[in-house]
mmCIF file of C-alpha atoms and ligand atoms in Angstrom:
data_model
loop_
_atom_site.group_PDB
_atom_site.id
_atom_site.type_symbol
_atom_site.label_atom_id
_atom_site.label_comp_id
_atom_site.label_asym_id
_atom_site.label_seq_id
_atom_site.Cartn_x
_atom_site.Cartn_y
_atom_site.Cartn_z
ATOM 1 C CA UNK A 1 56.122 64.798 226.407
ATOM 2 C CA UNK A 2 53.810 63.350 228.804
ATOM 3 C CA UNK A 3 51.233 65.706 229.392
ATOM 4 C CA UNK A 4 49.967 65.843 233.116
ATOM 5 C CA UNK A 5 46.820 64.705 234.874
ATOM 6 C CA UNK A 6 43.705 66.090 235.917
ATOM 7 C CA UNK A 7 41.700 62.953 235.887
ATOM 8 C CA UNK A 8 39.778 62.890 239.324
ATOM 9 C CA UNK A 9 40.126 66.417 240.170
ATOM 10 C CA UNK A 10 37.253 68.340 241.933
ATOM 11 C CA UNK A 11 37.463 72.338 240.298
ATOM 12 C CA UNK A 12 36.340 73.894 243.363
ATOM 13 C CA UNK A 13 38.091 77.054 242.940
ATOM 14 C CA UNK A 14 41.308 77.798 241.183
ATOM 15 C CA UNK A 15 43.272 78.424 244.624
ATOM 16 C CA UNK A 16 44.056 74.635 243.870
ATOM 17 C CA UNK A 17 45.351 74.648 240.359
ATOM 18 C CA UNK A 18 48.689 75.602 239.704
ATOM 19 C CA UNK A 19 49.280 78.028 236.974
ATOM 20 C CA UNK A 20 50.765 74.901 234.611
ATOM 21 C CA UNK A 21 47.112 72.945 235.624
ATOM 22 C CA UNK A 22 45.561 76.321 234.589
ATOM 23 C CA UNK A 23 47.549 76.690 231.525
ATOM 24 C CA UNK A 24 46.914 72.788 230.776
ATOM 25 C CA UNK A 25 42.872 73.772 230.928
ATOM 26 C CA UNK A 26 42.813 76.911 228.874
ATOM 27 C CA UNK A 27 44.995 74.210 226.236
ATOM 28 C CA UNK A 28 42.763 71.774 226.378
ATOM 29 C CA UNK A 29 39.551 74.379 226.305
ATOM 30 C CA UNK A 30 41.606 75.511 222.652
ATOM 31 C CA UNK A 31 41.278 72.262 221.076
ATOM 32 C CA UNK A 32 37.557 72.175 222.471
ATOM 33 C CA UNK A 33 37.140 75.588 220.473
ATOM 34 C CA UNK A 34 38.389 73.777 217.567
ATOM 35 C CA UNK A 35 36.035 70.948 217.703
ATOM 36 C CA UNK A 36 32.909 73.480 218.123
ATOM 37 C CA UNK A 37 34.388 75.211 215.186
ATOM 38 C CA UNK A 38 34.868 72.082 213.086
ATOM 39 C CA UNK A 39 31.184 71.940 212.043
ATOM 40 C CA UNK A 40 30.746 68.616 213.753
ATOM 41 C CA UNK A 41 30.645 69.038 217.685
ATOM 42 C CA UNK A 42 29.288 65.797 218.597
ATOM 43 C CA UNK A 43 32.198 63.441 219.734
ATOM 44 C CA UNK A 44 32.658 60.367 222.002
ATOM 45 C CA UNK A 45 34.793 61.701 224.226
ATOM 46 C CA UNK A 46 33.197 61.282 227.076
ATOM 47 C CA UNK A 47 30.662 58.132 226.028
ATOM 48 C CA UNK A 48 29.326 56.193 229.264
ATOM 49 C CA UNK A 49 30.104 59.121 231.491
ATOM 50 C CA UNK A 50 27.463 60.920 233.688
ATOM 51 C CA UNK A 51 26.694 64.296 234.107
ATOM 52 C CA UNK A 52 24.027 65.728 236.922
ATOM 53 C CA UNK A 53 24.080 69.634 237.187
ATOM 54 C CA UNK A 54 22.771 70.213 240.125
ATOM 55 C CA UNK A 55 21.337 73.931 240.499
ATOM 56 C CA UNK A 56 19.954 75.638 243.130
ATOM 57 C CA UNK A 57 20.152 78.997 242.290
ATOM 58 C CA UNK A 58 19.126 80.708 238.795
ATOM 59 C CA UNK A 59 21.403 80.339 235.778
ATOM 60 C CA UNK A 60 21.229 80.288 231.812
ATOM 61 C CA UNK A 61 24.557 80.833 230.888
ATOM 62 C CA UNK A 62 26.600 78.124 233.326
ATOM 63 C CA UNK A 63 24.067 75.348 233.121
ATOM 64 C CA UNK A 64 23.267 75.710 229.541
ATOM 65 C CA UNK A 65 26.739 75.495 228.499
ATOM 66 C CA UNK A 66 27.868 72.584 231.088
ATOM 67 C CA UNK A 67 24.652 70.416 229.775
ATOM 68 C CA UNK A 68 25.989 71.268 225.984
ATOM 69 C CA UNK A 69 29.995 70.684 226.950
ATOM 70 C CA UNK A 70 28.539 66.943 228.491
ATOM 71 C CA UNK A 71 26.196 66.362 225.384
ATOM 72 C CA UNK A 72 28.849 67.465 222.704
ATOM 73 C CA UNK A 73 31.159 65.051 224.320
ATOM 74 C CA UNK A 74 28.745 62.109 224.310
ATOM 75 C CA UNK A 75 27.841 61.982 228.156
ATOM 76 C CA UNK A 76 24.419 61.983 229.230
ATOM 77 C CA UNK A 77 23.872 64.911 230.939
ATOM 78 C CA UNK A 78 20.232 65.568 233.368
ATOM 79 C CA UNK A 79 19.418 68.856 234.949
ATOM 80 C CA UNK A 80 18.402 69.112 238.593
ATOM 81 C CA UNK A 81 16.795 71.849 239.827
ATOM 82 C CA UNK A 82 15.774 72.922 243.463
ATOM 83 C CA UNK A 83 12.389 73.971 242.729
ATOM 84 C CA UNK A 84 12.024 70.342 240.768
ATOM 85 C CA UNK A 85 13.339 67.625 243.053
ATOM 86 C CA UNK A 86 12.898 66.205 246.187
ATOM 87 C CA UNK A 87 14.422 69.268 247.893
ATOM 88 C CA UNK A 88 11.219 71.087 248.329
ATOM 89 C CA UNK A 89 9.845 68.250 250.614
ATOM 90 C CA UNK A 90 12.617 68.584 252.953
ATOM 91 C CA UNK A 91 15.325 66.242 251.521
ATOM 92 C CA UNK A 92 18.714 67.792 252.676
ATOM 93 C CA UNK A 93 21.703 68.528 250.096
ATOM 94 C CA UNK A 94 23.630 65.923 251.580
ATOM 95 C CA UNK A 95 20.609 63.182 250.900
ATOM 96 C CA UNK A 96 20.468 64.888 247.389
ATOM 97 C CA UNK A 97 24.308 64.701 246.524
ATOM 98 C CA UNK A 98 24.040 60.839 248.281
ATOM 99 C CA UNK A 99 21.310 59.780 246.180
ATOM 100 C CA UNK A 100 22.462 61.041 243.042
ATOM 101 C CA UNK A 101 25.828 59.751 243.733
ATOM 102 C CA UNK A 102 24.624 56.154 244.201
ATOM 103 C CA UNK A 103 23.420 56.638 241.159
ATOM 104 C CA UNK A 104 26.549 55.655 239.581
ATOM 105 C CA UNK A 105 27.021 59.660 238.466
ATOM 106 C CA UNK A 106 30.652 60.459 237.524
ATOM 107 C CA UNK A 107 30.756 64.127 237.706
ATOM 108 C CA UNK A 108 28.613 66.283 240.015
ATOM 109 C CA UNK A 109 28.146 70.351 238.477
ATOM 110 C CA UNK A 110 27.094 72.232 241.564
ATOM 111 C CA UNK A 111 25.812 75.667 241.514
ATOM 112 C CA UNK A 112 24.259 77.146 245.024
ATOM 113 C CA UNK A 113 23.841 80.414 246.897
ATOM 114 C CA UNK A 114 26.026 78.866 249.786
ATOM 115 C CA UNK A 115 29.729 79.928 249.869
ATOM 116 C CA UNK A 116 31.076 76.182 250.195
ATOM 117 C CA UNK A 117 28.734 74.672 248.883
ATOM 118 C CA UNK A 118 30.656 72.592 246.456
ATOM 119 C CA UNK A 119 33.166 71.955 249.200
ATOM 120 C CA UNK A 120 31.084 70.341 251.531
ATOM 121 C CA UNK A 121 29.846 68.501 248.196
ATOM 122 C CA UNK A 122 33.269 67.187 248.238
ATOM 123 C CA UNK A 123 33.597 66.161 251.798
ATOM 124 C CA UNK A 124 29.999 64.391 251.448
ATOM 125 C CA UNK A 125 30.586 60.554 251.775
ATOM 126 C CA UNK A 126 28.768 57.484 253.608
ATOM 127 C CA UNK A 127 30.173 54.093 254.209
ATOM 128 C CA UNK A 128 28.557 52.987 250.662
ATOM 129 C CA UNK A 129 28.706 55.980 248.663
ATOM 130 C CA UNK A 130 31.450 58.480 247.486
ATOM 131 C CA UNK A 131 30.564 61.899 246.149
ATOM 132 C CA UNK A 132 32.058 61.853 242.820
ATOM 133 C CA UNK A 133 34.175 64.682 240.296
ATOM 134 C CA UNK A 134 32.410 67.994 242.073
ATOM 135 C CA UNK A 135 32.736 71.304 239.368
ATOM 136 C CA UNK A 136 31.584 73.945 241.059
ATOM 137 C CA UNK A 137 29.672 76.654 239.197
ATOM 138 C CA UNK A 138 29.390 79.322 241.425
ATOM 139 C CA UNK A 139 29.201 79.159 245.487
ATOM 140 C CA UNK A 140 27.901 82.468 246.705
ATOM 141 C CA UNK A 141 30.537 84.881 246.626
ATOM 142 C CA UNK A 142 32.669 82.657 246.571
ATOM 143 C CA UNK A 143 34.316 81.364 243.726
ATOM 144 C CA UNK A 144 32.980 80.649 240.028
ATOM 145 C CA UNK A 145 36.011 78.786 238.961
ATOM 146 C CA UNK A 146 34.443 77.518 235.172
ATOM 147 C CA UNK A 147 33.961 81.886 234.846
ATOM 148 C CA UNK A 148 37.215 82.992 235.845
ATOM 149 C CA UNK A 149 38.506 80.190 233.375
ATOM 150 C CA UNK A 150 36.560 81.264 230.106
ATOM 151 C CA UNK A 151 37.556 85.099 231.096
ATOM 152 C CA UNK A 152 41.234 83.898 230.901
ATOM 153 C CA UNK A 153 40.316 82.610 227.558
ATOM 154 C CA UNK A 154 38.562 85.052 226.245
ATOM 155 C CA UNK A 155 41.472 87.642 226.450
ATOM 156 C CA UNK A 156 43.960 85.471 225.232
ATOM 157 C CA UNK A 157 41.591 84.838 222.455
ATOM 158 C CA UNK A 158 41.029 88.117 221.735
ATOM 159 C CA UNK A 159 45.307 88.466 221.425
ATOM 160 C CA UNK A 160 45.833 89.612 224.456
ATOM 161 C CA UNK A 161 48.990 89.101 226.529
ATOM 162 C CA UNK A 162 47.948 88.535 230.260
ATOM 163 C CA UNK A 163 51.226 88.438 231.756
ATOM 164 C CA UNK A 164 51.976 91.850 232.769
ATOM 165 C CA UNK A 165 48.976 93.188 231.742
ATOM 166 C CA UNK A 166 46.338 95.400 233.910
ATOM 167 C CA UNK A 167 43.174 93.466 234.695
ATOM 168 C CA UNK A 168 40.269 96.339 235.685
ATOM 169 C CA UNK A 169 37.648 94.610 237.824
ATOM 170 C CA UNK A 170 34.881 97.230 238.445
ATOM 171 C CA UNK A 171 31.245 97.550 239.886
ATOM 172 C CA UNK A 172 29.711 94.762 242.701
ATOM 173 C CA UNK A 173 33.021 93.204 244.239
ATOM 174 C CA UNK A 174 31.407 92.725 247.412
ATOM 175 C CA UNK A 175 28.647 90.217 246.136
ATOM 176 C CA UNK A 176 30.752 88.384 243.171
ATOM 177 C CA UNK A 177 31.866 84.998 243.082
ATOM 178 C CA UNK A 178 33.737 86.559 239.434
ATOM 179 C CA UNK A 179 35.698 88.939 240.895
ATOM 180 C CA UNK A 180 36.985 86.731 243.473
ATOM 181 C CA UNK A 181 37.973 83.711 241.019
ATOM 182 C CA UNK A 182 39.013 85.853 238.586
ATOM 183 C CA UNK A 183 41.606 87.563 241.206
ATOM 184 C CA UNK A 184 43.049 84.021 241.381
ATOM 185 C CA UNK A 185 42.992 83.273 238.131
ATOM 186 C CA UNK A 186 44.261 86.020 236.915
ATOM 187 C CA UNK A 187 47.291 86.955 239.355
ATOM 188 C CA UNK A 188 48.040 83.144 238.853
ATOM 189 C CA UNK A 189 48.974 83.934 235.086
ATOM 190 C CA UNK A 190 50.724 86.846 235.493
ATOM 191 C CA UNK A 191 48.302 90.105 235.267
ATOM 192 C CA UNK A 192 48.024 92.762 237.680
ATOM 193 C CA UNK A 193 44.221 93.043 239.491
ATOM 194 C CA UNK A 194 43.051 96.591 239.872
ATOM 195 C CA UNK A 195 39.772 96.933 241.842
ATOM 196 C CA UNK A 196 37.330 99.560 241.613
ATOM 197 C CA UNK A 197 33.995 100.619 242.319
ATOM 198 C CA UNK A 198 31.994 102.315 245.252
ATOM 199 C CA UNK A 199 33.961 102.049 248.521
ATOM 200 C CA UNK A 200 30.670 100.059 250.068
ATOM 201 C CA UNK A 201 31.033 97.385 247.483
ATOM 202 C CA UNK A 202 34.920 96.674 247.321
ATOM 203 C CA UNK A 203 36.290 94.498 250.264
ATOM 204 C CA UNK A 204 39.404 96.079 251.296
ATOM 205 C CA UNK A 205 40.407 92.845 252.510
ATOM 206 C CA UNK A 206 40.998 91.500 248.361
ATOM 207 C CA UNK A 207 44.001 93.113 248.391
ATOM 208 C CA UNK A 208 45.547 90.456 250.462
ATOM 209 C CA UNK A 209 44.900 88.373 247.501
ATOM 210 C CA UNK A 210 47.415 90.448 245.508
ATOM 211 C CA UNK A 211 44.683 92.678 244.042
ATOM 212 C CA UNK A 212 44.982 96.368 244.014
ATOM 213 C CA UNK A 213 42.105 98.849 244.692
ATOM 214 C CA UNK A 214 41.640 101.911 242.962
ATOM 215 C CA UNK A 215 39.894 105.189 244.451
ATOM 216 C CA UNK A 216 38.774 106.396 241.540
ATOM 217 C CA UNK A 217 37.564 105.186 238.088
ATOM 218 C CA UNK A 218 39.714 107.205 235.695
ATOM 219 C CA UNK A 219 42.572 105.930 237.367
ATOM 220 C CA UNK A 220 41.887 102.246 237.384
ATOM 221 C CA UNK A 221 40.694 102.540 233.410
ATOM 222 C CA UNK A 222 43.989 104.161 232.720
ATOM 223 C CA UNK A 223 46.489 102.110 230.755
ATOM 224 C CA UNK A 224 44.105 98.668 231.434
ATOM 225 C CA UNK A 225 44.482 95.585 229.051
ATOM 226 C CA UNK A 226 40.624 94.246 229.988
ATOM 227 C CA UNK A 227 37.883 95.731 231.996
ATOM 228 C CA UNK A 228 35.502 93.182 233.236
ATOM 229 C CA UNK A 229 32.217 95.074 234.422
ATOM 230 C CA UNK A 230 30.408 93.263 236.803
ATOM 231 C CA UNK A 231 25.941 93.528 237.413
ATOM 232 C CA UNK A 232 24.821 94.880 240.311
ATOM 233 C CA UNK A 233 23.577 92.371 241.898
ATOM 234 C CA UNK A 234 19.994 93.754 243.441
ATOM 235 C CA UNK A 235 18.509 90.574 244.196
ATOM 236 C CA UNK A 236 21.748 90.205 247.180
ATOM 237 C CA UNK A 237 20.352 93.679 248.001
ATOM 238 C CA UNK A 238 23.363 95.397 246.925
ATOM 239 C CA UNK A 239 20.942 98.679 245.457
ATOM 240 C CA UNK A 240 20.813 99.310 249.502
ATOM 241 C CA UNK A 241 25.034 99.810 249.434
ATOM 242 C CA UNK A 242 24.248 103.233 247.343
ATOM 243 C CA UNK A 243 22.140 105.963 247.196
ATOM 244 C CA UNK A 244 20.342 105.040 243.551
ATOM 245 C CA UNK A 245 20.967 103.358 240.521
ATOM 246 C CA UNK A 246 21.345 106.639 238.474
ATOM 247 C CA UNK A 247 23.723 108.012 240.705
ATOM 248 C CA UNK A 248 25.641 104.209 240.435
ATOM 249 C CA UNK A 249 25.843 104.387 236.407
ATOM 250 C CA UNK A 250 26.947 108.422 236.800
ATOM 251 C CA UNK A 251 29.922 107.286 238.586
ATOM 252 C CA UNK A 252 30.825 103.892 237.629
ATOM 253 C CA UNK A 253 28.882 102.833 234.576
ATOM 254 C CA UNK A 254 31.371 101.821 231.434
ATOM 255 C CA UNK A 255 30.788 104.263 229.154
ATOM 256 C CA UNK A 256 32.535 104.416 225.492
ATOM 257 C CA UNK A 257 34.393 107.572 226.779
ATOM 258 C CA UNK A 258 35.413 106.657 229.887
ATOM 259 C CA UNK A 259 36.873 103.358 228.124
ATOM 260 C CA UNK A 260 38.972 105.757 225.664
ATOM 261 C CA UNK A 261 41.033 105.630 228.801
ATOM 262 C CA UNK A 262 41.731 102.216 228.751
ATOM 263 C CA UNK A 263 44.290 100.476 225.940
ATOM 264 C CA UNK A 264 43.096 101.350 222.545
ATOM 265 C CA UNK A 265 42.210 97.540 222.036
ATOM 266 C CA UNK A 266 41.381 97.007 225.743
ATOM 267 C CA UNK A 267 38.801 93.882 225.785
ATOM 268 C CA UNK A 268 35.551 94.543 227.484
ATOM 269 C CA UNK A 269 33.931 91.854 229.606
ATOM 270 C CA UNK A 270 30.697 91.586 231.680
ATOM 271 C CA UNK A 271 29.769 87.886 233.290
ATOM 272 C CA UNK A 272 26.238 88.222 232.668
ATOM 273 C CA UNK A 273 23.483 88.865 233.123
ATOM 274 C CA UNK A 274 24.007 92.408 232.517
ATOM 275 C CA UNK A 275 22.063 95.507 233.661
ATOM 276 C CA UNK A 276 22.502 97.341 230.868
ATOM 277 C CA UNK A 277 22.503 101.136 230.823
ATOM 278 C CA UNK A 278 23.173 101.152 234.571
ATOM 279 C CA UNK A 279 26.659 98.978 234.856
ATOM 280 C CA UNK A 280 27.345 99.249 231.334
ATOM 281 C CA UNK A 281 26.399 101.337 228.690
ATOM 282 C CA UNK A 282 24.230 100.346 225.679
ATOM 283 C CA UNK A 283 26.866 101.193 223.276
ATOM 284 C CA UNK A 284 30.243 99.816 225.543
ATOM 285 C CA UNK A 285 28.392 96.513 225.716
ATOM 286 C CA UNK A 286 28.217 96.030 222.035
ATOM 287 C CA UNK A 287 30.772 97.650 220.377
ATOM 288 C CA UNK A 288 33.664 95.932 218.646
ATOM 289 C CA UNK A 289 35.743 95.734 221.688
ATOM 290 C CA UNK A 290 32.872 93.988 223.732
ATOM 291 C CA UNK A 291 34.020 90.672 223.810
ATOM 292 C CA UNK A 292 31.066 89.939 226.267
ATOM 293 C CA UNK A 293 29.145 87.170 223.305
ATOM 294 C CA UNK A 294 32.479 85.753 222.623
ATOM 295 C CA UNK A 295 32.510 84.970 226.421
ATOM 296 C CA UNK A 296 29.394 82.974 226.265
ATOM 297 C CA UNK A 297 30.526 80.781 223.361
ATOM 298 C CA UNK A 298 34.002 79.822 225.020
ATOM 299 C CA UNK A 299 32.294 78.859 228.269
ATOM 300 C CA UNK A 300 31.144 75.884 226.206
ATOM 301 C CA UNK A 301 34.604 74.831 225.014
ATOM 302 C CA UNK A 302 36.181 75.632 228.694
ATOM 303 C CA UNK A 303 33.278 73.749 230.257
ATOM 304 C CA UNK A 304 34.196 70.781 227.574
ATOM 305 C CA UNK A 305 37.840 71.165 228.978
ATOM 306 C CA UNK A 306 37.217 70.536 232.485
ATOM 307 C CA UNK A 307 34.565 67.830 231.900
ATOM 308 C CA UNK A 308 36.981 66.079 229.508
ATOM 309 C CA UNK A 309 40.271 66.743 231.637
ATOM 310 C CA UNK A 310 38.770 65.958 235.029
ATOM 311 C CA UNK A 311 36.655 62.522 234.167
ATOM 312 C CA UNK A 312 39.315 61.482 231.399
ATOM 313 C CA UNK A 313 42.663 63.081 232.221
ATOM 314 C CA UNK A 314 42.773 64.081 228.719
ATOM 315 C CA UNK A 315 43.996 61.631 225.950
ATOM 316 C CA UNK A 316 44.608 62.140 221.991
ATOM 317 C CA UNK A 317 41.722 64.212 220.604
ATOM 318 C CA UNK A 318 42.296 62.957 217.114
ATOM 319 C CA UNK A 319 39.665 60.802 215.816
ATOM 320 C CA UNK A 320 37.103 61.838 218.512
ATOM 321 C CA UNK A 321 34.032 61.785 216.044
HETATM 322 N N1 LIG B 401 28.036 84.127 234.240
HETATM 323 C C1 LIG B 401 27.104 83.383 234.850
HETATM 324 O O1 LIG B 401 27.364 82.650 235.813
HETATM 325 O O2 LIG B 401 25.867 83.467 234.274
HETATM 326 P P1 LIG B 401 24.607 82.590 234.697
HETATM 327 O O3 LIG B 401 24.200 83.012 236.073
HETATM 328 O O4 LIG B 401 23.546 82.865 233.639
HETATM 329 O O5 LIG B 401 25.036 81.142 234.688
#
């Protein structure tokens, strides 16, 4: 059967991707894990491509793993930095995108504290040059597409079913680019989004993306499948939407006993970085069902997925060394 096409795609959030195109990645990011498993990850996969990540805003997980996806597949892959280019002398992001466009670039990994930013990457063009592939890896609060993809992953991999199953979101809502892609992702496939954490940090208005908010914490940890505990996020000033951080972990930190109320193998998840002891307990974040390492190690073969599906559309892995 002719498998379909990504080839050319921008991933600027998952709104766009069908659940089949969703299904198709998380596929494609299996046969990736395989690879990285095989004891040999370097392939040609991707051999005269281009990579630029082009970062903006602090990140070691995203960047480190989309530089490794591009380098395991053979592309050359450079790092861009706000603080290192041109940026800091006044040049304007759509200069930057331009320039490193007409650079002959094929894919463009974009990661800024703008919600949109990777869309009006997109939309950048002049008569000569065309923006090309845009992957966006985090906008704001707006979507983290690559993220909500490796969660997806992650539970399946850890054998669970996501169709049916409840999906506990809990902590910072307001400020996270997660939660949001995640909500997509996740309804997309099947599971049901439960929302929790203080009132001041959980947008009412996600529930018209299907998601459901819970009042209190018992109630969304009862019966879920996977609770993904997002970090405060105090640098977006979000210690200011409660009174203090002790009082924060009292009532919403993941504790081992509060997850006893979850499934007995419920998966536990945290994007990273964490805070830990404040979102998450020390123990919850490294016990067996902590599946918060794992999560790390599949963003490489989910980044390798998208960089391989979007700039290739995907051929016969076989024979890739
Ligand atoms: N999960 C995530 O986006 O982590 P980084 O900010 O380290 O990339």
């Amino acid at each position: 059967m002719k498998q379909m096409s990504l080839q050319g795609r921008s991933v600027l959030g998952l709104s766009d991707f069908s659940e089949s195109e969703i299904e198709r990645i998380l596929e494609m990011a299996g046969q990736m894990k395989s690879i990285l498993s095989s004891g040999h990850k370097k392939t040609d996969l991707l051999r005269g491509k281009s990579v630029v990540n082009l970062f903006s805003e602090a990140s070691t997980r995203t960047r480190s793993s989309f530089e490794l996806a591009g380098k395991y597949l053979g592309a050359d892959v450079i790092n861009i930095t706000k603080s290192g280019s041109s940026m800091t002398k006044g040049e304007s992001m759509r200069d930057t995108l331009l320039t490193l466009s007409a650079m002959g670039t094929d894919a463009i990994v974009i990661r800024d504290s703008s919600e949109g930013a990777a869309f009006f990457a997109k939309q950048t063009s002049s008569p000569w040059v065309k923006v090309p592939v845009v992957l966006n890896a985090g906008d704001g609060a707006h979507a983290h597409p690559s993220q909500a993809l490796l969660d997806l992953f992650t539970v399946r991999q850890a054998g669970k079913k996501i169709r049916g199953m409840k999906y506990v979101i809990l902590g910072d809502i307001l400020h996270s680019r997660v939660a949001r892609s995640d909500i997509v992702g996740f309804t997309a496939l099947g599971a049901e989004v439960h929302l929790c954490g203080p009132r001041t940090l959980v947008p009412r208005e996600l529930e018209s993306m299907g998601a459901v908010v819970d009042s209190s914490l018992e109630e969304a940890l009862q019966g879920a499948g996977a609770v993904n505990v997002l970090r405060i996020q105090l640098e977006r000033a979000a210690g200011g939407f409660f009174p203090t951080l002790r009082e924060y972990s009292r009532l919403f930190g993941l504790t081992e006993e509060r997850l006893a109320l979850a499934e007995k193998d419920a998966v536990v998840l945290h994007p990273g970085p964490m805070n830990r002891g404040i979102e998450i307990s020390y123990d919850t974040a490294y016990n067996r069902q902590s599946m918060i390492q794992e999560e790390v190690r599949n963003g490489v073969a989910v980044r390798m997925a998208l960089l391989y599906l979007t700039l290739t559309g995907g051929g016969d892995l076989e024979n890739c060394h």
